[in-house]
XYZ file of C-alpha atoms in Angstrom:
682
model
C -264.834 42.813 -17.346
C -266.777 39.682 -16.670
C -266.641 36.244 -18.239
C -268.417 35.367 -21.381
C -268.884 32.386 -23.611
C -267.572 33.492 -27.004
C -268.680 32.081 -30.391
C -265.710 32.991 -32.585
C -267.257 32.868 -35.991
C -264.783 32.467 -38.872
C -266.950 31.055 -41.624
C -268.032 34.343 -43.153
C -265.990 34.073 -46.295
C -266.211 37.716 -47.159
C -263.737 38.630 -50.050
C -263.149 42.272 -50.762
C -262.840 43.162 -54.435
C -259.578 44.221 -56.034
C -259.069 48.086 -56.491
C -259.024 49.084 -60.041
C -258.722 52.919 -60.000
C -258.719 55.911 -57.674
C -259.249 59.698 -57.918
C -258.574 62.325 -55.280
C -260.447 65.583 -54.874
C -257.874 67.964 -53.295
C -260.496 70.684 -52.576
C -262.751 68.426 -50.544
C -260.014 65.953 -49.610
C -262.139 63.040 -50.587
C -260.766 59.849 -52.296
C -262.887 57.880 -54.767
C -261.967 54.139 -54.984
C -263.494 51.784 -57.630
C -263.212 48.085 -57.245
C -263.337 45.225 -59.734
C -266.942 44.537 -58.959
C -267.950 48.040 -60.084
C -268.562 49.378 -56.597
C -267.379 52.910 -55.684
C -266.357 54.004 -52.206
C -265.766 57.625 -50.985
C -263.212 58.216 -48.176
C -263.073 61.521 -46.291
C -259.418 62.254 -45.560
C -260.301 65.313 -43.545
C -262.344 63.104 -41.269
C -259.819 60.453 -40.339
C -260.044 58.561 -43.553
C -263.635 57.537 -42.885
C -265.435 55.559 -45.657
C -268.539 57.776 -45.685
C -270.314 56.545 -48.778
C -270.501 53.241 -50.855
C -272.202 53.068 -54.230
C -272.909 49.352 -54.975
C -271.625 47.670 -58.062
C -273.535 46.019 -60.869
C -272.934 42.859 -62.876
C -270.943 43.726 -66.101
C -269.975 47.105 -64.948
C -266.127 47.066 -65.665
C -264.758 50.482 -64.521
C -261.263 51.291 -65.515
C -260.810 54.874 -64.530
C -262.285 57.583 -62.274
C -262.222 61.434 -62.477
C -263.423 64.237 -60.230
C -264.657 67.442 -61.826
C -265.410 69.895 -58.962
C -267.711 67.768 -56.652
C -268.939 65.649 -59.548
C -267.548 62.146 -60.052
C -267.214 60.364 -63.402
C -266.096 56.936 -64.474
C -265.405 55.020 -67.656
C -264.766 51.409 -68.411
C -264.492 48.528 -70.781
C -268.204 48.535 -71.471
C -267.616 51.701 -73.530
C -269.868 53.940 -71.228
C -269.230 57.041 -69.283
C -271.055 57.249 -66.032
C -271.775 60.158 -63.665
C -272.600 59.279 -60.062
C -275.385 60.643 -57.847
C -273.444 61.110 -54.499
C -276.576 61.884 -52.565
C -278.657 58.907 -53.694
C -275.685 56.574 -53.975
C -276.346 55.394 -57.534
C -275.280 56.152 -61.179
C -277.045 59.390 -62.298
C -276.749 58.597 -65.938
C -274.694 56.658 -68.486
C -273.581 57.931 -71.864
C -272.356 55.439 -74.661
C -269.109 56.839 -76.157
C -269.226 54.769 -79.408
C -265.464 54.151 -79.369
C -265.422 50.597 -78.027
C -263.851 49.868 -74.494
C -262.683 52.974 -72.638
C -259.279 52.787 -70.991
C -258.898 56.163 -69.342
C -260.813 59.344 -68.461
C -259.520 62.801 -67.357
C -260.564 66.392 -67.388
C -258.772 69.713 -67.944
C -257.860 71.749 -64.984
C -260.527 74.312 -65.694
C -263.200 71.600 -65.283
C -265.032 72.375 -68.653
C -263.841 69.411 -70.768
C -263.843 65.613 -70.249
C -261.502 63.407 -72.387
C -261.596 59.592 -72.743
C -259.129 57.276 -74.503
C -260.888 54.521 -76.583
C -260.076 51.069 -78.049
C -260.732 52.385 -81.603
C -257.769 54.851 -81.417
C -259.775 58.009 -80.712
C -259.477 60.583 -77.988
C -263.063 61.865 -77.454
C -263.750 65.189 -75.909
C -267.092 66.016 -74.031
C -268.295 69.332 -72.753
C -269.313 69.254 -69.132
C -272.736 70.843 -68.688
C -274.761 71.501 -65.464
C -276.927 68.554 -65.838
C -274.871 66.161 -67.947
C -272.086 65.947 -70.632
C -272.325 66.617 -74.338
C -269.994 65.112 -77.074
C -267.848 67.866 -78.661
C -265.452 66.152 -81.093
C -262.794 63.579 -81.680
C -259.151 64.372 -81.743
C -257.073 63.064 -84.709
C -257.664 59.313 -84.755
C -254.717 56.915 -84.220
C -254.048 53.416 -85.268
C -253.835 51.825 -81.840
C -255.852 52.085 -78.638
C -255.457 55.022 -76.323
C -254.402 53.537 -72.832
C -253.595 56.747 -70.766
C -254.201 60.426 -70.993
C -253.002 63.544 -69.241
C -253.854 67.236 -69.779
C -251.254 69.939 -69.500
C -252.271 72.320 -66.693
C -252.768 75.169 -69.259
C -255.569 73.122 -70.952
C -253.920 73.590 -74.404
C -252.158 70.177 -74.859
C -253.006 66.547 -74.174
C -250.490 63.691 -73.846
C -251.761 60.180 -74.777
C -250.104 56.924 -73.916
C -250.472 54.112 -76.542
C -248.766 50.975 -77.696
C -245.118 51.747 -78.365
C -245.557 55.537 -78.429
C -246.873 58.744 -76.761
C -248.844 61.300 -78.809
C -249.072 64.970 -77.895
C -252.347 66.632 -79.173
C -253.230 70.360 -79.674
C -256.451 70.460 -77.690
C -257.723 73.291 -79.844
C -257.121 71.896 -83.270
C -257.292 68.274 -82.393
C -254.119 67.446 -84.393
C -251.188 65.355 -83.088
C -248.121 67.655 -82.832
C -245.461 65.164 -81.589
C -244.796 61.434 -81.653
C -242.633 60.092 -78.837
C -241.346 56.430 -79.486
C -241.103 54.293 -76.511
C -238.170 51.724 -76.390
C -239.108 48.155 -75.924
C -236.181 47.451 -73.559
C -232.917 45.518 -73.733
C -233.480 41.931 -74.939
C -237.150 42.382 -75.421
C -238.912 40.589 -78.301
C -239.449 42.629 -81.364
C -242.973 41.301 -81.669
C -243.951 42.245 -78.089
C -245.541 45.690 -77.925
C -244.886 48.116 -75.006
C -247.945 49.416 -73.268
C -247.777 52.950 -71.934
C -249.968 52.294 -68.844
C -249.850 55.767 -67.264
C -248.717 59.333 -68.145
C -248.297 62.563 -66.348
C -248.005 66.021 -68.048
C -246.296 68.628 -65.847
C -246.638 72.461 -66.267
C -242.988 72.705 -67.448
C -243.892 70.529 -70.412
C -242.123 67.528 -68.844
C -243.911 64.271 -69.656
C -243.448 61.233 -67.367
C -244.541 57.854 -68.628
C -244.816 54.246 -67.107
C -244.822 51.271 -69.259
C -245.015 47.459 -69.434
C -241.333 47.091 -69.973
C -240.675 48.170 -66.478
C -239.616 51.687 -67.159
C -240.401 55.224 -65.934
C -239.214 57.704 -68.608
C -238.833 61.450 -68.470
C -239.526 63.327 -71.698
C -239.194 67.022 -72.882
C -242.707 67.660 -74.264
C -241.562 70.692 -76.261
C -239.096 68.909 -78.330
C -240.407 65.387 -78.046
C -237.053 64.024 -76.880
C -236.239 61.472 -74.174
C -234.364 62.978 -71.220
C -233.893 59.992 -69.001
C -235.020 56.358 -68.361
C -235.391 54.698 -64.995
C -235.613 50.931 -65.069
C -237.838 50.202 -62.151
C -238.787 46.537 -62.483
C -238.663 43.532 -64.860
C -242.357 43.697 -65.053
C -245.038 46.302 -65.524
C -245.144 49.846 -64.108
C -248.950 50.348 -64.007
C -249.622 53.659 -62.320
C -248.314 57.122 -61.853
C -249.286 60.115 -59.766
C -247.664 63.490 -59.246
C -247.805 65.809 -56.158
C -249.664 69.111 -56.618
C -246.366 71.102 -56.551
C -244.973 68.770 -59.142
C -241.824 68.137 -57.007
C -242.539 64.390 -56.628
C -243.982 61.516 -58.683
C -244.819 57.949 -57.502
C -245.025 54.820 -59.641
C -246.838 51.613 -58.779
C -245.559 48.186 -60.070
C -246.979 44.759 -60.766
C -244.436 43.494 -58.035
C -246.379 45.374 -55.375
C -243.869 48.146 -54.842
C -244.354 51.922 -55.054
C -241.270 53.887 -56.207
C -240.897 57.686 -55.518
C -239.136 60.104 -57.789
C -238.163 63.574 -56.702
C -237.087 66.719 -58.707
C -234.065 67.501 -56.792
C -230.291 68.095 -57.271
C -228.484 64.836 -57.392
C -225.467 66.127 -55.558
C -224.854 68.840 -53.025
C -223.017 71.141 -55.206
C -225.169 70.771 -58.247
C -227.407 73.674 -59.197
C -229.487 71.901 -61.803
C -232.324 69.772 -60.750
C -233.302 66.388 -62.236
C -235.764 63.571 -61.567
C -234.026 61.188 -58.940
C -235.237 57.882 -57.620
C -235.423 58.305 -53.902
C -237.588 55.838 -52.050
C -239.089 52.444 -52.550
C -242.238 51.280 -50.612
C -243.327 47.609 -50.370
C -246.838 47.469 -48.784
C -248.640 45.197 -51.302
C -248.366 41.499 -52.232
C -249.795 41.960 -55.845
C -250.134 44.614 -58.621
C -250.426 48.229 -57.591
C -253.184 49.242 -59.980
C -253.965 52.796 -58.655
C -252.015 55.555 -56.928
C -252.773 59.072 -55.579
C -250.023 61.416 -54.325
C -251.464 63.778 -51.726
C -249.593 66.653 -50.024
C -248.484 64.432 -47.182
C -248.895 60.829 -48.220
C -248.873 58.200 -51.003
C -252.228 56.319 -51.239
C -252.066 53.051 -53.146
C -254.433 50.072 -53.956
C -254.530 47.060 -56.275
C -255.062 43.311 -56.562
C -254.559 42.598 -52.765
C -257.715 44.683 -52.111
C -256.087 46.793 -49.359
C -256.089 50.653 -49.440
C -252.724 51.768 -48.020
C -252.016 55.319 -46.820
C -248.240 55.669 -46.611
C -247.291 59.047 -45.006
C -244.220 60.835 -46.435
C -242.174 61.472 -43.311
C -240.627 64.669 -44.767
C -244.134 66.144 -45.111
C -245.522 65.271 -41.603
C -244.536 65.607 -37.989
C -242.871 62.418 -36.737
C -244.488 60.283 -34.068
C -247.914 61.676 -34.639
C -251.145 60.090 -35.839
C -250.539 61.560 -39.282
C -247.231 59.764 -39.615
C -248.743 56.275 -39.018
C -249.122 53.875 -41.884
C -252.848 52.963 -42.493
C -254.180 49.793 -44.216
C -257.808 49.840 -44.799
C -258.888 46.314 -45.619
C -262.604 46.097 -44.626
C -265.704 48.316 -45.012
C -266.468 50.927 -42.359
C -269.996 49.504 -42.166
C -271.647 46.320 -40.900
C -272.112 43.301 -43.330
C -273.511 41.073 -40.508
C -276.865 41.030 -38.789
C -277.633 38.909 -35.751
C -281.041 37.652 -34.350
C -281.667 36.627 -30.757
C -281.733 32.906 -31.426
C -278.077 32.708 -32.598
C -279.011 33.394 -36.181
C -276.424 35.265 -38.369
C -277.039 36.989 -41.708
C -274.009 37.553 -43.925
C -274.172 40.025 -46.807
C -272.385 39.432 -50.027
C -272.692 41.495 -53.155
C -274.662 38.798 -54.989
C -276.337 36.804 -52.228
C -277.111 36.455 -48.509
C -276.290 33.606 -46.165
C -278.229 32.726 -42.994
C -276.351 30.680 -40.418
C -277.045 29.280 -37.020
C -274.032 29.379 -34.576
C -272.967 26.111 -32.907
C -273.605 25.066 -29.302
C -271.134 23.722 -26.735
C -271.461 21.573 -23.726
C -270.074 22.393 -20.247
C -268.028 25.134 -18.731
C -264.310 25.847 -18.694
C -261.783 28.268 -17.273
C -261.101 31.451 -19.119
C -259.091 30.687 -22.326
C -260.507 27.157 -22.832
C -261.876 26.061 -26.094
C -265.136 24.199 -25.511
C -266.158 21.149 -27.448
C -269.111 21.612 -29.868
C -272.256 19.775 -29.261
C -273.800 21.036 -32.417
C -271.704 22.502 -35.405
C -272.544 25.892 -37.124
C -275.089 25.326 -39.807
C -275.852 27.207 -42.975
C -279.669 27.352 -43.130
C -280.341 29.522 -46.239
C -278.502 30.986 -49.166
C -280.550 33.512 -50.924
C -279.378 34.850 -54.302
C -280.351 38.350 -55.252
C -282.608 39.177 -58.147
C -281.360 41.428 -60.981
C -278.037 42.804 -61.849
C -277.612 45.348 -59.111
C -275.500 44.297 -56.162
C -276.928 44.300 -52.623
C -276.324 47.425 -50.746
C -278.141 46.780 -47.442
C -279.660 43.799 -45.526
C -281.487 43.242 -42.204
C -282.545 40.347 -40.069
C -285.408 40.886 -37.619
C -284.586 40.226 -33.819
C -287.084 37.425 -33.788
C -285.507 35.722 -36.755
C -288.726 35.704 -38.735
C -288.126 38.423 -41.366
C -285.384 39.034 -43.772
C -284.987 42.143 -46.027
C -282.355 43.483 -48.490
C -282.229 46.283 -50.919
C -280.364 47.215 -54.163
C -280.457 50.641 -55.856
C -283.454 49.729 -57.779
C -285.527 47.597 -55.332
C -286.405 46.213 -51.845
C -287.277 42.715 -51.186
C -288.878 41.325 -48.029
C -289.075 37.595 -47.011
C -290.842 35.673 -44.073
C -288.512 33.140 -42.503
C -289.285 29.796 -40.856
C -285.964 28.792 -39.709
C -287.185 25.769 -37.669
C -288.409 24.019 -40.823
C -285.881 25.987 -42.993
C -288.185 27.644 -45.369
C -288.549 31.215 -46.860
C -291.497 33.077 -48.385
C -291.233 36.215 -50.378
C -293.691 39.038 -49.514
C -295.052 39.909 -52.917
C -296.819 43.207 -52.364
C -294.580 46.051 -51.004
C -295.807 49.671 -50.571
C -294.993 51.803 -53.579
C -292.926 54.144 -51.373
C -290.553 51.336 -50.556
C -288.656 51.404 -53.948
C -285.118 51.421 -52.736
C -283.174 51.940 -49.546
C -279.641 52.888 -48.302
C -280.159 51.261 -45.015
C -282.601 48.771 -43.487
C -283.503 48.140 -39.852
C -286.253 46.230 -37.931
C -287.820 47.342 -34.685
C -287.092 45.384 -31.474
C -290.370 43.565 -31.511
C -290.023 42.851 -35.188
C -293.403 44.523 -36.049
C -291.893 47.333 -38.169
C -289.313 47.777 -40.897
C -287.479 51.086 -41.337
C -285.799 52.053 -44.656
C -283.706 55.116 -45.196
C -284.556 56.807 -48.473
C -283.516 59.972 -50.337
C -282.917 63.359 -48.613
C -282.328 61.657 -45.181
C -285.940 60.558 -45.044
C -286.932 57.240 -43.382
C -290.011 55.129 -44.487
C -291.833 53.183 -41.753
C -293.635 49.984 -42.733
C -295.645 47.781 -40.458
C -295.366 43.908 -40.734
C -298.068 41.228 -40.194
C -297.761 37.616 -41.254
C -297.299 37.818 -45.140
C -298.119 41.390 -45.638
C -296.663 44.835 -44.967
C -298.307 48.358 -44.906
C -296.947 51.806 -45.242
C -297.254 53.819 -42.129
C -295.207 57.030 -42.358
C -292.296 58.876 -43.685
C -289.920 60.787 -41.380
C -288.177 63.832 -42.888
C -285.615 66.006 -41.002
C -286.280 69.700 -40.697
C -282.698 70.410 -41.787
C -283.553 69.513 -45.437
C -280.259 67.603 -45.825
C -279.880 65.898 -49.065
C -277.225 63.430 -47.711
C -277.949 59.789 -47.348
C -278.672 58.098 -44.025
C -275.950 55.605 -43.233
C -276.888 54.588 -39.691
C -280.350 53.477 -38.262
C -281.094 52.161 -34.764
C -284.218 51.652 -32.625
C -284.799 51.459 -28.831
C -285.888 48.287 -27.048
C -289.135 49.768 -25.882
C -290.164 50.639 -29.504
C -290.524 54.279 -28.804
C -287.435 55.724 -30.527
C -285.767 55.641 -33.918
C -282.321 57.308 -34.366
C -280.772 58.147 -37.723
C -277.391 59.519 -38.776
C -276.339 61.007 -42.125
C -273.154 61.972 -43.786
C -273.778 65.705 -42.911
C -272.977 64.615 -39.344
C -276.657 65.026 -38.375
C -278.282 62.769 -35.876
C -282.128 62.877 -35.770
C -284.323 61.012 -33.201
C -287.899 60.330 -34.001
C -290.834 59.394 -31.634
C -292.377 56.261 -33.119
C -295.519 56.608 -30.875
C -296.159 60.123 -32.029
C -294.651 59.697 -35.468
C -292.804 62.960 -35.342
C -289.347 64.285 -34.859
C -288.350 64.248 -31.148
C -284.916 66.085 -31.223
C -281.810 66.688 -33.160
C -278.496 65.924 -31.453
C -276.078 68.944 -31.538
C -274.028 68.476 -34.769
C -270.456 67.414 -34.097
C -267.758 68.050 -36.806
C -266.875 64.270 -37.338
C -269.118 61.775 -39.023
C -270.988 59.248 -36.752
C -269.723 55.697 -37.302
C -271.945 53.822 -34.873
C -275.019 54.669 -32.846
C -277.062 52.762 -30.315
C -279.949 53.336 -27.715
C -279.578 51.974 -24.185
C -282.338 49.560 -23.328
C -282.675 50.814 -19.771
C -281.846 54.558 -19.792
C -282.832 55.355 -23.365
C -279.547 57.259 -23.709
C -278.255 57.453 -27.202
C -274.457 56.537 -27.517
C -272.612 57.757 -30.578
C -269.080 57.011 -31.743
C -267.527 59.263 -34.336
C -264.748 58.860 -36.909
C -262.384 60.913 -34.827
C -262.810 58.254 -32.128
C -264.800 60.542 -29.745
C -267.779 59.098 -27.834
C -270.904 60.936 -26.657
C -273.912 59.859 -24.555
C -277.035 61.889 -25.103
C -280.197 61.696 -22.958
C -283.424 61.430 -25.105
C -285.651 62.231 -22.192
C -283.642 65.363 -21.151
C -282.419 66.288 -24.666
C -278.952 66.983 -23.503
C -275.668 65.293 -22.928
C -275.394 63.058 -19.817
C -273.183 63.865 -16.872
C -270.897 60.940 -17.850
C -270.560 62.380 -21.316
C -269.723 65.790 -20.050
C -267.096 64.397 -17.625
C -265.564 62.297 -20.600
C -265.272 65.392 -22.828
C -263.917 67.523 -19.941
C -261.311 64.969 -19.079
C -260.610 63.727 -22.557
C -260.190 60.349 -23.994
C -256.923 58.399 -23.436
C -254.268 59.167 -26.136
C -254.003 55.555 -27.072
C -257.687 55.507 -27.675
C -257.549 58.489 -29.970
C -254.544 57.000 -31.888
C -256.588 54.063 -33.165
C -256.811 54.166 -36.885
C -260.068 52.169 -37.454
C -263.514 53.533 -36.480
C -265.862 51.905 -34.094
C -268.516 50.200 -36.210
C -270.935 48.618 -33.753
C -272.340 49.384 -30.213
C -274.510 47.246 -28.004
C -275.308 46.864 -24.239
C -275.441 44.250 -21.524
C -278.944 43.580 -20.233
C -277.345 42.184 -17.038
C -275.299 45.217 -16.327
C -276.645 48.507 -17.463
C -273.433 50.212 -16.787
C -271.667 48.269 -19.507
C -271.261 49.579 -23.074
C -269.934 47.032 -25.662
C -268.162 48.420 -28.823
C -265.681 47.281 -31.339
C -263.499 48.350 -34.331
C -261.712 46.086 -36.777
C -258.817 45.220 -34.264
C -260.241 45.771 -30.750
C -263.173 44.782 -28.651
C -263.968 47.007 -25.600
C -266.303 47.166 -22.703
C -266.786 50.578 -21.126
C -267.889 50.345 -17.517
C -269.487 53.588 -16.617
C -269.262 52.778 -12.849
C -265.544 52.876 -12.989
C -263.242 56.056 -13.177
C -262.152 57.316 -16.612
C -258.553 56.583 -17.415
C -256.110 59.461 -17.160
C -253.610 60.253 -19.855
C -250.757 58.556 -17.916
C -252.715 55.484 -17.056
C -251.520 52.270 -18.740
C -254.075 51.121 -21.332
C -253.467 47.407 -20.860
C -254.968 44.652 -23.006
C -257.129 42.467 -20.702
C -255.070 39.353 -21.173
C -251.884 41.293 -20.091
C -253.777 42.827 -17.035
C -254.788 39.298 -15.948
C -251.183 38.356 -15.713
C -250.298 41.044 -13.282
C -250.587 40.662 -9.344
C -253.958 41.621 -7.828
C -252.764 44.896 -6.409
C -251.426 45.938 -9.716
C -254.677 44.984 -11.470
C -256.623 47.097 -9.002
C -254.309 50.034 -9.378
C -254.623 49.996 -13.258
C -258.401 49.369 -13.194
C -260.512 51.955 -15.134
C -263.580 52.253 -17.367
C -262.092 51.051 -20.636
C -261.622 47.265 -20.738
C -259.724 46.455 -23.922
C -259.433 42.980 -25.625
C -257.232 42.555 -28.677
C -257.293 38.779 -29.034
C -259.338 38.770 -32.145
C -258.359 39.069 -35.795
C -260.209 41.684 -38.019
C -263.541 41.852 -36.170
C -266.673 42.346 -38.457
C -269.275 42.102 -35.779
C -269.751 41.577 -32.105
C -273.199 41.029 -30.561
C -274.587 39.661 -27.299
C -277.123 36.778 -27.467
C -280.028 36.081 -25.035
C -277.976 33.611 -23.110
C -275.322 36.289 -22.388
C -272.815 34.674 -24.836
C -270.841 36.805 -27.229
C -270.757 36.269 -30.995
C -267.627 37.652 -32.609
C -267.449 37.500 -36.288
C -263.887 37.494 -37.564
C -262.211 37.475 -41.063
C -258.504 36.957 -40.795
C -256.571 38.859 -43.453
C -254.402 35.953 -44.057
C -257.448 33.936 -45.259
C -258.017 36.598 -47.922
C -254.417 36.726 -48.977
C -254.456 32.880 -49.507
C -257.387 33.220 -51.822
C -255.754 35.827 -54.121
C -254.372 34.595 -57.482
C -250.635 34.641 -58.103
C -249.396 38.113 -59.150
C -250.363 38.812 -62.765
C -247.269 39.474 -64.848
C -248.697 39.310 -68.392
C -251.428 41.700 -69.305
C -254.188 40.872 -71.795
C -256.497 43.218 -73.425
C -260.318 42.870 -73.995
C -261.166 42.801 -77.688
């Protein structure tokens, strides 16, 4: 594997934001997640839970609820606005003021024709969904208290609304309230303390299930308006509910971090009649579970501890398979770190950028030694973003002389002088460079590439304190999906792009035209890189497959064909986090460096591929074996798992490795104590 001096960087204080709401599209199997900073993330459950899109947040955007209508995504929040998102350009499409004060919930009927919201002023507002927007239709009968939660009956004729101390059932056609269901405050509860109905589910047999701040999950008969059964789940709040598509199972999330499952089954073997029985309790969170989704095979939960947890239901999946494994998604499936050749690191936060220089050490040691520092790591610059939109992409040029970042509304470019620590803004940018999903510099730092709408890429030349528009690359496929990966070759000839339609296009920068399109593979690319010596394109996909494509021959290489013919090792394919970065060793062209969140790997193409029965040893374990054993177990994939939550691995000019880590324990220690008492915005 070779020996490297490793800079273990742990001063990137990246803190994911808490999860506020989720919505699952069962047709496309995509999960939308909104966080406390207003950012929206789209995960493809069909493609190994890959985070394929991120819509950046904005200051003051307080989203409380999400809702899918077909392939359209809507949100509502405490700012009193309804937003529809443009999932191709990764930005809000439009915003509509509801004029009802803060909005607590949003949902649609099963027909996808009407959108309803619950407001602070006690109104349930109904909007008609049009092809190019939404139009206010009417208010349902106004209530005295705020509307906290809503659920449509599958028939589209009734709506259940959770409020303070009660549940109301509305006739969707007339708008009048037909039933009032009073919610008990609980034994020993103060008479002055109101009970908040945080979540509600309306089933097709007219059963209503509610979750409230008194710790209860209650089953109601929606036809008669009577209470059927009460389950006391916790002393604190039950914050979220979600039902399975067949309505045989419901899960509830609590402020204690637990998820409780209820199933509609017979409580005894001999009993014919079914009832709602508490069956399982899961504990995968340290803080409030704010959002839940019940898919056909799993329970997906998220909340204050920032982690997205996919908990398979073992009675719905085959045991001891990849589907049956618990998944915890704690970090983005994209890079937030850029590295320049001189040991400069650029860290991306939603509201600012930080430029650091790694430390230096004296002397050499044996493998495993910690070397004393001659110079400590140093923060050189902290650059606060302009405007209210959060940063969606950033880049640092290889020479360390240029810095760029983008939001949904602008791109900003700066000239860096890191020796005297100064930064100068480039004031005049080309008009075509208005916004970008991804940014990337050429290897000689003479060009900036910015991915724009419809998978296009804008090329800008850089000179001193000015930049000039050169060209726009557009794929022949006409894809409207955003480019999420960009990379250039070291010789400055090639630019490769990948979009969420799983397309990879390679452009010739000398001729300024499309060179080739890599055969489309059914899983989304998660990392791409061009080899500095061979000009082969190496691609990692969400399903953990790896391909090597020759740009000169416009075909897969012999090594890639052999890899696909033999197949990757089962333990490699069972990994649950995608490869997020690929790089190469200038000293050894046969080495490919790549990593995911938990593993760093060097693929040595000169060694034989591992067979299915070969032991997939961690390198530290392999070193402890006798020499003959090490030789017998030697193969192309050299795995190292000695790092904690890797965010970036890159190779510097002196052949030392920079490994940026973010231990999850550091994040957990920064979280506030679990919130037990809920306070409303006024």
